[in-house]
Every structure is written in C-alpha cells, then in structure tokens.
mmCIF file with all atom_site columns, C-alpha atoms in Angstrom:
data_model
loop_
_atom_site.group_PDB
_atom_site.id
_atom_site.type_symbol
_atom_site.label_atom_id
_atom_site.label_alt_id
_atom_site.label_comp_id
_atom_site.label_asym_id
_atom_site.label_entity_id
_atom_site.label_seq_id
_atom_site.pdbx_PDB_ins_code
_atom_site.Cartn_x
_atom_site.Cartn_y
_atom_site.Cartn_z
_atom_site.occupancy
_atom_site.B_iso_or_equiv
_atom_site.pdbx_formal_charge
_atom_site.auth_seq_id
_atom_site.auth_comp_id
_atom_site.auth_asym_id
_atom_site.auth_atom_id
_atom_site.pdbx_PDB_model_num
ATOM 1   C CA . MET E 1 1   ? 0.000   0.000   0.000  1.00 84.00 ? 272 MET E CA 1
ATOM 2   C CA . ARG E 1 2   ? 1.323   3.455   -0.920 1.00 93.00 ? 273 ARG E CA 1
ATOM 3   C CA . LEU E 1 3   ? 2.273   5.941   1.779  1.00 96.00 ? 274 LEU E CA 1
ATOM 4   C CA . SER E 1 4   ? -0.441  8.354   0.632  1.00 96.00 ? 275 SER E CA 1
ATOM 5   C CA . GLN E 1 5   ? -3.081  5.624   1.015  1.00 96.00 ? 276 GLN E CA 1
ATOM 6   C CA . LEU E 1 6   ? -1.853  4.692   4.495  1.00 97.00 ? 277 LEU E CA 1
ATOM 7   C CA . PHE E 1 7   ? -1.928  8.361   5.461  1.00 97.00 ? 278 PHE E CA 1
ATOM 8   C CA . TYR E 1 8   ? -5.432  8.786   4.041  1.00 96.00 ? 279 TYR E CA 1
ATOM 9   C CA . ASN E 1 9   ? -6.580  5.765   6.029  1.00 96.00 ? 280 ASN E CA 1
ATOM 10  C CA . VAL E 1 10  ? -5.124  6.981   9.322  1.00 96.00 ? 281 VAL E CA 1
ATOM 11  C CA . LEU E 1 11  ? -6.882  10.326  8.847  1.00 96.00 ? 282 LEU E CA 1
ATOM 12  C CA . ASN E 1 12  ? -10.285 8.965   7.856  1.00 96.00 ? 283 ASN E CA 1
ATOM 13  C CA . ILE E 1 13  ? -10.827 5.606   9.513  1.00 95.00 ? 284 ILE E CA 1
ATOM 14  C CA . ASN E 1 14  ? -13.367 5.237   12.338 1.00 95.00 ? 285 ASN E CA 1
ATOM 15  C CA . TYR E 1 15  ? -11.636 4.835   15.690 1.00 94.00 ? 286 TYR E CA 1
ATOM 16  C CA . ILE E 1 16  ? -12.521 3.039   18.904 1.00 93.00 ? 287 ILE E CA 1
ATOM 17  C CA . HIS E 1 17  ? -12.088 5.286   21.955 1.00 90.00 ? 288 HIS E CA 1
ATOM 18  C CA . VAL E 1 18  ? -10.695 3.727   25.148 1.00 88.00 ? 289 VAL E CA 1
ATOM 19  C CA . GLU E 1 19  ? -9.449  4.887   28.546 1.00 80.00 ? 290 GLU E CA 1
ATOM 20  C CA . ASN E 1 20  ? -6.791  7.610   28.885 1.00 76.00 ? 291 ASN E CA 1
ATOM 21  C CA . SER E 1 21  ? -8.073  9.098   25.629 1.00 76.00 ? 292 SER E CA 1
ATOM 22  C CA . GLY E 1 22  ? -6.620  6.300   23.521 1.00 85.00 ? 293 GLY E CA 1
ATOM 23  C CA . ASP E 1 23  ? -7.992  5.780   20.002 1.00 91.00 ? 294 ASP E CA 1
ATOM 24  C CA . TYR E 1 24  ? -7.264  2.842   17.726 1.00 94.00 ? 295 TYR E CA 1
ATOM 25  C CA . ALA E 1 25  ? -8.708  1.007   14.746 1.00 96.00 ? 296 ALA E CA 1
ATOM 26  C CA . ILE E 1 26  ? -7.980  -2.375  13.213 1.00 96.00 ? 297 ILE E CA 1
ATOM 27  C CA . ARG E 1 27  ? -8.523  -3.700  9.718  1.00 96.00 ? 298 ARG E CA 1
ATOM 28  C CA . THR E 1 28  ? -7.647  -7.071  8.263  1.00 95.00 ? 299 THR E CA 1
ATOM 29  C CA . VAL E 1 29  ? -6.815  -8.068  4.698  1.00 95.00 ? 300 VAL E CA 1
ATOM 30  C CA . GLY E 1 30  ? -6.362  -11.816 4.501  1.00 95.00 ? 301 GLY E CA 1
ATOM 31  C CA . ASP E 1 31  ? -3.692  -12.720 7.036  1.00 96.00 ? 302 ASP E CA 1
ATOM 32  C CA . THR E 1 32  ? -2.486  -9.112  7.363  1.00 97.00 ? 303 THR E CA 1
ATOM 33  C CA . LEU E 1 33  ? -3.469  -7.020  10.378 1.00 98.00 ? 304 LEU E CA 1
ATOM 34  C CA . TYR E 1 34  ? -3.478  -3.218  10.077 1.00 98.00 ? 305 TYR E CA 1
ATOM 35  C CA . ILE E 1 35  ? -3.424  -1.155  13.266 1.00 97.00 ? 306 ILE E CA 1
ATOM 36  C CA . TYR E 1 36  ? -4.199  2.575   13.049 1.00 97.00 ? 307 TYR E CA 1
ATOM 37  C CA . LEU E 1 37  ? -3.594  5.057   15.876 1.00 95.00 ? 308 LEU E CA 1
ATOM 38  C CA . GLU E 1 38  ? -5.299  8.446   15.901 1.00 91.00 ? 309 GLU E CA 1
ATOM 39  C CA . CYS E 1 39  ? -3.753  11.897  16.188 1.00 79.00 ? 310 CYS E CA 1
ATOM 40  C CA . SER E 1 40  ? -4.600  14.295  19.031 1.00 62.00 ? 311 SER E CA 1
ATOM 41  C CA . ASN E 1 41  ? -8.301  15.146  19.115 1.00 58.00 ? 312 ASN E CA 1
ATOM 42  C CA . GLY E 1 42  ? -8.915  16.645  22.544 1.00 44.00 ? 313 GLY E CA 1
ATOM 43  C CA . ILE E 1 43  ? -7.542  18.323  25.639 1.00 45.00 ? 314 ILE E CA 1
ATOM 44  C CA . GLN E 1 44  ? -6.632  15.014  27.305 1.00 46.00 ? 315 GLN E CA 1
ATOM 45  C CA . ASP E 1 45  ? -4.457  14.057  24.328 1.00 39.00 ? 316 ASP E CA 1
ATOM 46  C CA . TRP E 1 46  ? -2.519  17.309  24.608 1.00 39.00 ? 317 TRP E CA 1
ATOM 47  C CA . LYS E 1 47  ? -2.069  16.802  28.345 1.00 45.00 ? 318 LYS E CA 1
ATOM 48  C CA . ASN E 1 48  ? -0.561  13.417  27.578 1.00 40.00 ? 319 ASN E CA 1
ATOM 49  C CA . ASN E 1 49  ? 1.617   14.900  24.843 1.00 43.00 ? 320 ASN E CA 1
ATOM 50  C CA . LEU E 1 50  ? 3.054   17.455  27.255 1.00 41.00 ? 321 LEU E CA 1
ATOM 51  C CA . ASP E 1 51  ? 3.651   14.919  30.024 1.00 44.00 ? 322 ASP E CA 1
ATOM 52  C CA . PHE E 1 52  ? 7.072   13.994  28.671 1.00 45.00 ? 323 PHE E CA 1
ATOM 53  C CA . PRO E 1 53  ? 9.280   13.018  31.617 1.00 42.00 ? 324 PRO E CA 1
ATOM 54  C CA . PHE E 1 54  ? 10.688  9.600   30.725 1.00 46.00 ? 325 PHE E CA 1
ATOM 55  C CA . LYS E 1 55  ? 9.572   6.342   32.308 1.00 46.00 ? 326 LYS E CA 1
ATOM 56  C CA . PRO E 1 56  ? 10.731  2.687   32.009 1.00 48.00 ? 327 PRO E CA 1
ATOM 57  C CA . TYR E 1 57  ? 8.539   0.243   30.153 1.00 49.00 ? 328 TYR E CA 1
ATOM 58  C CA . LYS E 1 58  ? 7.050   -1.793  33.023 1.00 53.00 ? 329 LYS E CA 1
ATOM 59  C CA . ARG E 1 59  ? 7.296   -5.295  31.567 1.00 52.00 ? 330 ARG E CA 1
ATOM 60  C CA . MET E 1 60  ? 11.107  -5.225  31.271 1.00 46.00 ? 331 MET E CA 1
ATOM 61  C CA . GLU E 1 61  ? 13.060  -7.352  33.743 1.00 49.00 ? 332 GLU E CA 1
ATOM 62  C CA . ARG E 1 62  ? 15.777  -4.740  33.530 1.00 47.00 ? 333 ARG E CA 1
ATOM 63  C CA . THR E 1 63  ? 15.634  -1.232  32.155 1.00 46.00 ? 334 THR E CA 1
ATOM 64  C CA . VAL E 1 64  ? 16.635  -1.394  28.486 1.00 63.00 ? 335 VAL E CA 1
ATOM 65  C CA . TRP E 1 65  ? 14.916  1.747   27.291 1.00 61.00 ? 336 TRP E CA 1
ATOM 66  C CA . LEU E 1 66  ? 12.709  4.529   28.581 1.00 77.00 ? 337 LEU E CA 1
ATOM 67  C CA . ALA E 1 67  ? 9.820   6.325   26.947 1.00 75.00 ? 338 ALA E CA 1
ATOM 68  C CA . HIS E 1 68  ? 7.714   9.490   26.985 1.00 70.00 ? 339 HIS E CA 1
ATOM 69  C CA . ARG E 1 69  ? 5.502   9.061   30.072 1.00 75.00 ? 340 ARG E CA 1
ATOM 70  C CA . GLY E 1 70  ? 2.286   10.535  28.673 1.00 78.00 ? 341 GLY E CA 1
ATOM 71  C CA . LEU E 1 71  ? 2.371   8.540   25.437 1.00 83.00 ? 342 LEU E CA 1
ATOM 72  C CA . LEU E 1 72  ? 3.327   5.394   27.318 1.00 86.00 ? 343 LEU E CA 1
ATOM 73  C CA . ARG E 1 73  ? 0.269   5.824   29.554 1.00 84.00 ? 344 ARG E CA 1
ATOM 74  C CA . VAL E 1 74  ? -2.008  6.021   26.499 1.00 87.00 ? 345 VAL E CA 1
ATOM 75  C CA . TRP E 1 75  ? -0.304  3.108   24.772 1.00 89.00 ? 346 TRP E CA 1
ATOM 76  C CA . LYS E 1 76  ? -0.699  0.840   27.813 1.00 88.00 ? 347 LYS E CA 1
ATOM 77  C CA . SER E 1 77  ? -4.456  1.498   27.691 1.00 87.00 ? 348 SER E CA 1
ATOM 78  C CA . ILE E 1 78  ? -4.629  0.656   23.984 1.00 93.00 ? 349 ILE E CA 1
ATOM 79  C CA . GLU E 1 79  ? -2.305  -2.330  24.368 1.00 91.00 ? 350 GLU E CA 1
ATOM 80  C CA . ALA E 1 80  ? -4.840  -4.075  26.586 1.00 89.00 ? 351 ALA E CA 1
ATOM 81  C CA . HIS E 1 81  ? -7.348  -3.976  23.708 1.00 94.00 ? 352 HIS E CA 1
ATOM 82  C CA . LEU E 1 82  ? -4.921  -4.870  20.907 1.00 95.00 ? 353 LEU E CA 1
ATOM 83  C CA . GLU E 1 83  ? -3.091  -7.699  22.639 1.00 93.00 ? 354 GLU E CA 1
ATOM 84  C CA . LYS E 1 84  ? -5.470  -10.449 21.496 1.00 94.00 ? 355 LYS E CA 1
ATOM 85  C CA . TYR E 1 85  ? -5.110  -9.368  17.864 1.00 96.00 ? 356 TYR E CA 1
ATOM 86  C CA . ILE E 1 86  ? -1.342  -8.955  17.927 1.00 96.00 ? 357 ILE E CA 1
ATOM 87  C CA . LEU E 1 87  ? -0.808  -12.346 19.577 1.00 96.00 ? 358 LEU E CA 1
ATOM 88  C CA . ASP E 1 88  ? -3.191  -14.125 17.197 1.00 95.00 ? 359 ASP E CA 1
ATOM 89  C CA . LYS E 1 89  ? -1.025  -16.482 15.133 1.00 95.00 ? 360 LYS E CA 1
ATOM 90  C CA . ARG E 1 90  ? -3.472  -16.285 12.246 1.00 95.00 ? 361 ARG E CA 1
ATOM 91  C CA . TYR E 1 91  ? -1.903  -12.939 11.362 1.00 97.00 ? 362 TYR E CA 1
ATOM 92  C CA . LYS E 1 92  ? 1.315   -13.443 9.429  1.00 97.00 ? 363 LYS E CA 1
ATOM 93  C CA . LYS E 1 93  ? 1.967   -9.762  8.791  1.00 97.00 ? 364 LYS E CA 1
ATOM 94  C CA . ILE E 1 94  ? 1.222   -6.756  11.001 1.00 98.00 ? 365 ILE E CA 1
ATOM 95  C CA . ILE E 1 95  ? 1.388   -3.103  9.970  1.00 98.00 ? 366 ILE E CA 1
ATOM 96  C CA . CYS E 1 96  ? 0.911   -0.219  12.414 1.00 97.00 ? 367 CYS E CA 1
ATOM 97  C CA . VAL E 1 97  ? 0.307   3.341   11.268 1.00 97.00 ? 368 VAL E CA 1
ATOM 98  C CA . GLY E 1 98  ? -0.059  6.635   13.128 1.00 96.00 ? 369 GLY E CA 1
ATOM 99  C CA . TYR E 1 99  ? -0.049  10.382  12.579 1.00 95.00 ? 370 TYR E CA 1
ATOM 100 C CA . SER E 1 100 ? 1.302   12.957  15.061 1.00 91.00 ? 371 SER E CA 1
ATOM 101 C CA . HIS E 1 101 ? 0.234   11.835  18.569 1.00 87.00 ? 372 HIS E CA 1
ATOM 102 C CA . GLY E 1 102 ? -0.827  8.535   16.993 1.00 93.00 ? 373 GLY E CA 1
ATOM 103 C CA . ALA E 1 103 ? 2.582   8.196   15.346 1.00 94.00 ? 374 ALA E CA 1
ATOM 104 C CA . GLY E 1 104 ? 4.177   8.422   18.771 1.00 93.00 ? 375 GLY E CA 1
ATOM 105 C CA . LEU E 1 105 ? 1.880   5.608   19.870 1.00 94.00 ? 376 LEU E CA 1
ATOM 106 C CA . ALA E 1 106 ? 2.820   3.655   16.735 1.00 95.00 ? 377 ALA E CA 1
ATOM 107 C CA . THR E 1 107 ? 6.442   3.817   17.901 1.00 93.00 ? 378 THR E CA 1
ATOM 108 C CA . LEU E 1 108 ? 5.474   1.923   21.051 1.00 92.00 ? 379 LEU E CA 1
ATOM 109 C CA . CYS E 1 109 ? 3.040   -0.360  19.227 1.00 94.00 ? 380 CYS E CA 1
ATOM 110 C CA . HIS E 1 110 ? 5.683   -1.438  16.732 1.00 95.00 ? 381 HIS E CA 1
ATOM 111 C CA . GLU E 1 111 ? 8.090   -2.404  19.516 1.00 91.00 ? 382 GLU E CA 1
ATOM 112 C CA . TYR E 1 112 ? 5.350   -4.372  21.277 1.00 92.00 ? 383 TYR E CA 1
ATOM 113 C CA . ILE E 1 113 ? 4.687   -6.334  18.094 1.00 96.00 ? 384 ILE E CA 1
ATOM 114 C CA . TRP E 1 114 ? 8.415   -6.926  17.567 1.00 94.00 ? 385 TRP E CA 1
ATOM 115 C CA . TYR E 1 115 ? 8.835   -8.160  21.134 1.00 90.00 ? 386 TYR E CA 1
ATOM 116 C CA . ASN E 1 116 ? 5.822   -10.463 21.169 1.00 93.00 ? 387 ASN E CA 1
ATOM 117 C CA . ARG E 1 117 ? 5.760   -11.819 17.595 1.00 94.00 ? 388 ARG E CA 1
ATOM 118 C CA . GLU E 1 118 ? 9.270   -13.122 17.101 1.00 94.00 ? 389 GLU E CA 1
ATOM 119 C CA . ASP E 1 119 ? 7.845   -15.524 14.520 1.00 95.00 ? 390 ASP E CA 1
ATOM 120 C CA . ILE E 1 120 ? 7.042   -12.695 12.071 1.00 96.00 ? 391 ILE E CA 1
ATOM 121 C CA . ARG E 1 121 ? 9.688   -10.056 12.780 1.00 95.00 ? 392 ARG E CA 1
ATOM 122 C CA . ASP E 1 122 ? 10.522  -9.838  9.084  1.00 95.00 ? 393 ASP E CA 1
ATOM 123 C CA . LYS E 1 123 ? 6.822   -9.274  8.333  1.00 96.00 ? 394 LYS E CA 1
ATOM 124 C CA . ILE E 1 124 ? 6.066   -6.349  10.625 1.00 97.00 ? 395 ILE E CA 1
ATOM 125 C CA . GLN E 1 125 ? 6.180   -2.741  9.493  1.00 97.00 ? 396 GLN E CA 1
ATOM 126 C CA . GLY E 1 126 ? 5.525   0.577   11.198 1.00 97.00 ? 397 GLY E CA 1
ATOM 127 C CA . TYR E 1 127 ? 4.765   3.957   9.626  1.00 98.00 ? 398 TYR E CA 1
ATOM 128 C CA . ALA E 1 128 ? 4.933   7.109   11.733 1.00 97.00 ? 399 ALA E CA 1
ATOM 129 C CA . PHE E 1 129 ? 3.736   10.254  9.969  1.00 97.00 ? 400 PHE E CA 1
ATOM 130 C CA . ALA E 1 130 ? 5.077   13.365  11.728 1.00 95.00 ? 401 ALA E CA 1
ATOM 131 C CA . PRO E 1 131 ? 5.709   11.770  15.122 1.00 93.00 ? 402 PRO E CA 1
ATOM 132 C CA . PRO E 1 132 ? 7.048   13.373  18.274 1.00 91.00 ? 403 PRO E CA 1
ATOM 133 C CA . ARG E 1 133 ? 10.180  11.833  19.755 1.00 87.00 ? 404 ARG E CA 1
ATOM 134 C CA . VAL E 1 134 ? 9.212   9.024   22.124 1.00 87.00 ? 405 VAL E CA 1
ATOM 135 C CA . ILE E 1 135 ? 12.338  7.130   23.212 1.00 85.00 ? 406 ILE E CA 1
ATOM 136 C CA . TRP E 1 136 ? 14.781  8.518   25.773 1.00 78.00 ? 407 TRP E CA 1
ATOM 137 C CA . GLY E 1 137 ? 18.371  7.606   26.574 1.00 77.00 ? 408 GLY E CA 1
ATOM 138 C CA . ILE E 1 138 ? 21.291  6.327   24.526 1.00 71.00 ? 409 ILE E CA 1
ATOM 139 C CA . LYS E 1 139 ? 20.706  5.037   21.012 1.00 75.00 ? 410 LYS E CA 1
ATOM 140 C CA . THR E 1 140 ? 22.359  1.643   20.559 1.00 75.00 ? 411 THR E CA 1
ATOM 141 C CA . LYS E 1 141 ? 22.454  -0.978  17.798 1.00 79.00 ? 412 LYS E CA 1
ATOM 142 C CA . ILE E 1 142 ? 20.617  -3.443  20.029 1.00 78.00 ? 413 ILE E CA 1
ATOM 143 C CA . LEU E 1 143 ? 17.889  -0.902  20.703 1.00 79.00 ? 414 LEU E CA 1
ATOM 144 C CA . ASN E 1 144 ? 17.656  0.156   17.063 1.00 84.00 ? 415 ASN E CA 1
ATOM 145 C CA . LYS E 1 145 ? 17.023  -3.442  16.017 1.00 87.00 ? 416 LYS E CA 1
ATOM 146 C CA . ARG E 1 146 ? 13.560  -3.257  17.571 1.00 89.00 ? 417 ARG E CA 1
ATOM 147 C CA . TRP E 1 147 ? 12.609  -0.558  15.059 1.00 92.00 ? 418 TRP E CA 1
ATOM 148 C CA . GLU E 1 148 ? 14.617  -1.602  12.008 1.00 93.00 ? 419 GLU E CA 1
ATOM 149 C CA . ARG E 1 149 ? 11.346  -1.973  10.032 1.00 95.00 ? 420 ARG E CA 1
ATOM 150 C CA . PHE E 1 150 ? 9.889   1.311   11.265 1.00 96.00 ? 421 PHE E CA 1
ATOM 151 C CA . LEU E 1 151 ? 9.669   4.375   9.008  1.00 97.00 ? 422 LEU E CA 1
ATOM 152 C CA . VAL E 1 152 ? 9.381   7.958   10.259 1.00 97.00 ? 423 VAL E CA 1
ATOM 153 C CA . ILE E 1 153 ? 8.008   10.417  7.682  1.00 97.00 ? 424 ILE E CA 1
ATOM 154 C CA . ARG E 1 154 ? 8.963   14.056  8.338  1.00 96.00 ? 425 ARG E CA 1
ATOM 155 C CA . ASN E 1 155 ? 7.771   16.978  6.209  1.00 95.00 ? 426 ASN E CA 1
ATOM 156 C CA . ILE E 1 156 ? 10.842  19.255  6.149  1.00 92.00 ? 427 ILE E CA 1
ATOM 157 C CA . ASN E 1 157 ? 11.151  20.996  9.547  1.00 90.00 ? 428 ASN E CA 1
ATOM 158 C CA . ASP E 1 158 ? 7.790   19.927  11.033 1.00 92.00 ? 429 ASP E CA 1
ATOM 159 C CA . ILE E 1 159 ? 7.735   21.290  14.579 1.00 90.00 ? 430 ILE E CA 1
ATOM 160 C CA . VAL E 1 160 ? 6.127   18.219  16.182 1.00 90.00 ? 431 VAL E CA 1
ATOM 161 C CA . THR E 1 161 ? 8.934   15.971  14.934 1.00 92.00 ? 432 THR E CA 1
ATOM 162 C CA . HIS E 1 162 ? 11.387  18.109  16.932 1.00 91.00 ? 433 HIS E CA 1
ATOM 163 C CA . LEU E 1 163 ? 9.538   17.595  20.228 1.00 86.00 ? 434 LEU E CA 1
ATOM 164 C CA . PRO E 1 164 ? 10.403  16.826  22.947 1.00 82.00 ? 435 PRO E CA 1
ATOM 165 C CA . PRO E 1 165 ? 13.682  18.646  22.217 1.00 81.00 ? 436 PRO E CA 1
ATOM 166 C CA . PHE E 1 166 ? 16.720  16.520  21.427 1.00 79.00 ? 437 PHE E CA 1
ATOM 167 C CA . ILE E 1 167 ? 18.645  18.223  24.223 1.00 80.00 ? 438 ILE E CA 1
ATOM 168 C CA . PHE E 1 168 ? 16.221  16.614  26.697 1.00 77.00 ? 439 PHE E CA 1
ATOM 169 C CA . GLY E 1 169 ? 17.536  13.189  25.693 1.00 79.00 ? 440 GLY E CA 1
ATOM 170 C CA . TYR E 1 170 ? 14.786  12.061  23.296 1.00 81.00 ? 441 TYR E CA 1
ATOM 171 C CA . PHE E 1 171 ? 15.432  10.672  19.822 1.00 86.00 ? 442 PHE E CA 1
ATOM 172 C CA . HIS E 1 172 ? 13.642  9.163   16.829 1.00 89.00 ? 443 HIS E CA 1
ATOM 173 C CA . VAL E 1 173 ? 13.951  5.449   16.100 1.00 91.00 ? 444 VAL E CA 1
ATOM 174 C CA . GLY E 1 174 ? 13.857  3.549   12.827 1.00 92.00 ? 445 GLY E CA 1
ATOM 175 C CA . LYS E 1 175 ? 14.591  5.059   9.442  1.00 94.00 ? 446 LYS E CA 1
ATOM 176 C CA . MET E 1 176 ? 13.558  8.574   8.485  1.00 94.00 ? 447 MET E CA 1
ATOM 177 C CA . LEU E 1 177 ? 12.091  9.658   5.159  1.00 96.00 ? 448 LEU E CA 1
ATOM 178 C CA . LYS E 1 178 ? 12.228  13.419  4.662  1.00 96.00 ? 449 LYS E CA 1
ATOM 179 C CA . ILE E 1 179 ? 9.691   14.907  2.275  1.00 95.00 ? 450 ILE E CA 1
ATOM 180 C CA . GLY E 1 180 ? 8.946   18.444  1.101  1.00 92.00 ? 451 GLY E CA 1
ATOM 181 C CA . LYS E 1 181 ? 11.184  21.367  0.212  1.00 87.00 ? 452 LYS E CA 1
ATOM 182 C CA . ARG E 1 182 ? 12.427  23.988  2.621  1.00 83.00 ? 453 ARG E CA 1
ATOM 183 C CA . GLY E 1 183 ? 10.675  27.316  2.227  1.00 83.00 ? 454 GLY E CA 1
ATOM 184 C CA . ASN E 1 184 ? 7.324   25.790  1.286  1.00 86.00 ? 455 ASN E CA 1
ATOM 185 C CA . TYR E 1 185 ? 5.908   25.824  4.816  1.00 91.00 ? 456 TYR E CA 1
ATOM 186 C CA . SER E 1 186 ? 6.508   27.150  8.284  1.00 92.00 ? 457 SER E CA 1
ATOM 187 C CA . MET E 1 187 ? 7.366   24.620  11.006 1.00 92.00 ? 458 MET E CA 1
ATOM 188 C CA . ILE E 1 188 ? 3.700   24.604  12.045 1.00 91.00 ? 459 ILE E CA 1
ATOM 189 C CA . ASP E 1 189 ? 2.253   24.413  8.529  1.00 93.00 ? 460 ASP E CA 1
ATOM 190 C CA . ALA E 1 190 ? 4.600   21.526  7.710  1.00 93.00 ? 461 ALA E CA 1
ATOM 191 C CA . HIS E 1 191 ? 2.669   19.448  10.247 1.00 93.00 ? 462 HIS E CA 1
ATOM 192 C CA . ARG E 1 192 ? -0.761  20.093  8.755  1.00 93.00 ? 463 ARG E CA 1
ATOM 193 C CA . PRO E 1 193 ? -2.220  16.899  7.236  1.00 94.00 ? 464 PRO E CA 1
ATOM 194 C CA . GLU E 1 194 ? -3.146  18.526  3.941  1.00 95.00 ? 465 GLU E CA 1
ATOM 195 C CA . ASN E 1 195 ? 0.473   19.610  3.416  1.00 95.00 ? 466 ASN E CA 1
ATOM 196 C CA . ILE E 1 196 ? 1.866   16.217  4.346  1.00 96.00 ? 467 ILE E CA 1
ATOM 197 C CA . MET E 1 197 ? -0.566  14.575  1.914  1.00 96.00 ? 468 MET E CA 1
ATOM 198 C CA . ARG E 1 198 ? 0.453   16.987  -0.840 1.00 94.00 ? 469 ARG E CA 1
ATOM 199 C CA . GLU E 1 199 ? 4.121   16.145  -0.373 1.00 95.00 ? 470 GLU E CA 1
ATOM 200 C CA . LEU E 1 200 ? 3.405   12.421  -0.313 1.00 96.00 ? 471 LEU E CA 1
ATOM 201 C CA . LEU E 1 201 ? 1.553   12.696  -3.617 1.00 95.00 ? 472 LEU E CA 1
ATOM 202 C CA . ILE E 1 202 ? 4.451   14.675  -5.090 1.00 93.00 ? 473 ILE E CA 1
ATOM 203 C CA . LEU E 1 203 ? 6.841   11.977  -3.866 1.00 93.00 ? 474 LEU E CA 1
ATOM 204 C CA . GLU E 1 204 ? 4.704   9.327   -5.556 1.00 90.00 ? 475 GLU E CA 1
ATOM 205 C CA . GLY E 1 205 ? 4.482   11.319  -8.784 1.00 83.00 ? 476 GLY E CA 1
ATOM 206 C CA . GLU E 1 206 ? 0.758   12.014  -8.475 1.00 71.00 ? 477 GLU E CA 1
ATOM 207 C CA . GLU E 1 207 ? 1.062   15.776  -8.076 1.00 63.00 ? 478 GLU E CA 1
ATOM 208 C CA . LYS E 1 208 ? 3.467   18.544  -9.082 1.00 58.00 ? 479 LYS E CA 1
#
C-alpha cells in the first residue's frame, strides 16, 4: 500500500475510543493485520503529549529503554485492547500506522509487536507520519534493532517531529524519510495533514 493511502486511512478511519483518551482502529486483509492510531483530538491528548518526563517500560526485567511518560500511559491502555489481535497467530503480517500523537503511539506499538511476535519479525512494518520523539536515553544498535522496520516520515522541519527537544535526551527510532522542500511551509504548517498529503503525492508522482 502506498504511503499516501496509508496516510489517508489513518486520517479517515473510524476509531474506537478507550481509557486515557486512547484511540485505535484495526482492519484485516487476509492474514495481514493493520493497526491505526489516531492523532490528538482533545484536551486530554494534549495533556498526555506534554507529560514527557521519561519512564521505564514496566514489563522489562531490567531497564533497556525509557519512553515518553504521557504517550506510554495512552499506549498501555490501547495495548490491553490490541493484545489479542497482535498475539493471534493467524496474522502473518502486522502493519501499524499513526499520525502525530498517533505516530508516537505507533512507535510503542511497533516495539510491542516486535517483542511479542518473534515468529514474524521480518513481516512487521511501522509507519509514523510526523511523530514526536518518544524514546529517551542512549541510542544503541541493540535498541535500534527493535525498530529496524519502522519508518518515520517528516515533512521538512515539522515542529512536532522536533519535540520533545533533542537536548532533553529524546530521539527518533527507525529510518527517516524526509519529504517536502524547505521554504514551502513554516514549522507549524509543515505538520498540517493537507500539506503532508500533498508532499506524499508529489513523492509518488501524483502531483506537481
């Protein structure tokens, strides 16, 4: 599926709302499971976005990595609902997609899939459109392996993709695809979905 189609889906799909203002949707195509995670759509989401002191992931026997506390709180609420789908062996490929706040959640979702579905690690893929930084600490090869099939899409100097600030110890994981041309948008306008979609269509040769 093209990036523009994935982005269209994450913007327009109907979401299920759960505790801590979490929003997710699932779709299946044969033995492929698609997980979509919604962008900020209320005050509670922004409170979670701004709650960025780092926190260890609880299930780890020892602290391997730490994450944005507010986004981790939301993800743990969604995880409880997605677990049965992710662990279902009928699914041989799993793709998670998010935009903005939802892209931050997709960062955590992708790692959860990687950790729990060792049998299909070469068949999982994550797409984060304009995500905030989620992971805190020191970037290592061992840590990066968890997100080696995770793609971050940044529209030039999109302000959200620079938050929380790098100097606070946060960093992006996976590979980064930079789209757009400098001078086309301000840092705020670069984050607007219509401008991201336009640049994706240009990238795919559908628009000039």
